[in-house]
Amino acid sequence: MSLCSTCRSIDIQSILEQEHAHPFPHHRDIIALKQSAKSCVLCKLIVETLPFDKNDELEVPPNISNDDLPPTGTGVWYIGYRATEYIHAPSTLHGIDFNWWGRQAILSLYANEDSPAALSKDVSGCQVKNAEDINLASRWLKDCIQNHQNCKFKPLRHVVPTRLINVGSIKGGQEPFLCSPKQDDCSYVSLSHCWGGLGVIRTTTSTLKGHLRVVPMQELPKTFHDAIIITRNLGIQYLWIDLLCIIQDDTEDWERESAKMAGIYMNSIVTIAASSSSNSQSGCFSVHPSYPVVPLEYYSSRGRLAGQVFLTKMRKIFDEAVNSGPLNKRAWVCQERFLSRRILHYTEEQIHWECQEVTLSENGVTVHRNARLKSNSSLGRNTLSAVDSHTGSLYWDWYEMLSDYTRRGLTNPEDKLPALSGLAYNFSVQTRDRYVAGLWKAHLTDGLLWQAARSDNAYLSRPEKYRAPSWSWASLDGCISYFNLATRNILIPTYRDAQVDVFPSGLDPYGKLKQGSLTLTTQLKEIQLDMYEVPVSFSTAHSSFTPVFHQFWQGDKFVGIAWFDEKPWTATTPLYSASITSSHVLFLEAVDDDQTYRRVGVGEMYTLKEDTSKVSWLDDGLYFNDLRDIHGSY
């Protein structure tokens, strides 16, 4: 098939010169486009890419009124596509956006590396190559090490893992083996991957001695095998993989190495992420799909024919391939990604690069620091400047991160706090604050006001084993969100004399807990109000959710709203409210005695008085000098 006259007339220079993305006409309507697709290879590619019913012969899509008619009428049109989501892009093209009534067929535009179109930077797209080709990854790593100032930060502490895998020679003549690094400054690569798959090799007390001699390549799952090949090809001698470098059935070794997690990932020269792999058997190297390629003539700015450029289907962008990929649904990966200074993502369609300065994709789309890193990169970086405990934005970054973290999956529910311990350690050094069961002592008021961010009206659930005190989000499973995330307004506490005690159950002070308690002085009142269940939809940076809250009425006066953690409240046991701010309370139920309580929800109360130092409907509540939350058991 050849090109029709309409497609042959597409001129790259004209698209580049159109500063305000004015659309260029293509075919007069969708019927003409489909007719041309029978003999034109580009029209065929456009029709195959447009998201509409291929049997639909309507000139105007359903549910479109004449008032919505675009300037191009019912025709097909196109504009240049530039990756401008995060930065002001230069005058360069990444693709062409063909459009019919808002239905887009964005095709990737690329040129050969040494062609006039690429050298002039008119076209920045690149051809996607074999997944095992290491040249591009090597260039990205070298450029980052030499030129990215933000990626040269000093680690909080120089941590060398107790064990590393010596990957052997690049030619593969030597089998890999486990070793204890002798140098404190040895360079190594780390692996971020999804656990899973039957019979995956791991280091245990019984296999440790053998692995110190050899870790046979033929026994490795594909992800580990590919990671060793990548490390060898990058010219780096050592690799860290959790399943092989931590003794999996030795609790003391696991806790000791888990406590080093912040340093392990921050000191790694680069992290390999198997971002599209759902288990250890899927591997890093995927067979990239082969899409049809359509050549177009390229004319230079002087109007001279200067070779060709190429159009093909657009591959998954970074957000879809990485942020929405299988690996990024895993809870442990949250801290692995934040703490790594450089990450090489292997996905099903292409490789991506992520560091503290840029995000790069193999197909040439380049953006400066994606939205996730832009708002939260300081959680992983060594920012040791003083942080005001009342106005520091780092705390809000922590809460935003928790909204993402609690949506992720854990194979072992007991890892809720350990999977975040490296990031918590890093944060504590930055803020010089005390970590208390997932919250921060200097920001305790806002930290207590988490709520269930429920999808499909599902409540949070409590694990079988004790994990954290009830005032901590870590005590429950499910997605949470925070009050004031959008405004980040600091709330003034109405309680006083807060005392928090937490007791780790192992070697990691930021990991598992055996008990915890919160003691404070505040107003407490038993609630005897009418409650009405009301669903309402909200949106956050991570997803939309529909929490079910209860309206509280006292007679004909609206008092406030409440979100319960695990289940709708029933009248079988007394319900109490404890004042936290002038407009927020924690809902509690009594445990053991009259002054020990368990959190069951959180509420936002309507203040009726100008004096907001108290919650008005609590004015007749009693002050308790020793109001304690449950600790140590349920």
PDB file of C-alpha atoms in Angstrom, residues 15 79-82 93-97 106-109 311 314:
ATOM      1  CA  ILE A  15       3.322  21.669  11.778  1.00  0.00           C
ATOM      2  CA  ILE A  79      -2.017  18.761  14.894  1.00  0.00           C
ATOM      3  CA  GLY A  80       1.504  18.205  16.157  1.00  0.00           C
ATOM      4  CA  TYR A  81       1.882  16.241  19.376  1.00  0.00           C
ATOM      5  CA  ARG A  82       4.416  17.481  21.904  1.00  0.00           C
ATOM      6  CA  LEU A  93       7.648  16.883  17.612  1.00  0.00           C
ATOM      7  CA  HIS A  94       7.029  13.582  19.342  1.00  0.00           C
ATOM      8  CA  GLY A  95       4.052  12.629  17.177  1.00  0.00           C
ATOM      9  CA  ILE A  96       1.003  13.683  15.198  1.00  0.00           C
ATOM     10  CA  ASP A  97      -2.471  13.773  16.727  1.00  0.00           C
ATOM     11  CA  ILE A 106      -1.912   9.862  18.413  1.00  0.00           C
ATOM     12  CA  LEU A 107       0.840   8.357  16.287  1.00  0.00           C
ATOM     13  CA  SER A 108       4.460   8.392  17.355  1.00  0.00           C
ATOM     14  CA  LEU A 109       6.846  10.258  15.042  1.00  0.00           C
ATOM     15  CA  LEU A 311       4.886   7.275  11.962  1.00  0.00           C
ATOM     16  CA  MET A 314       2.223   5.456  20.163  1.00  0.00           C
TER      17      MET A 314
END
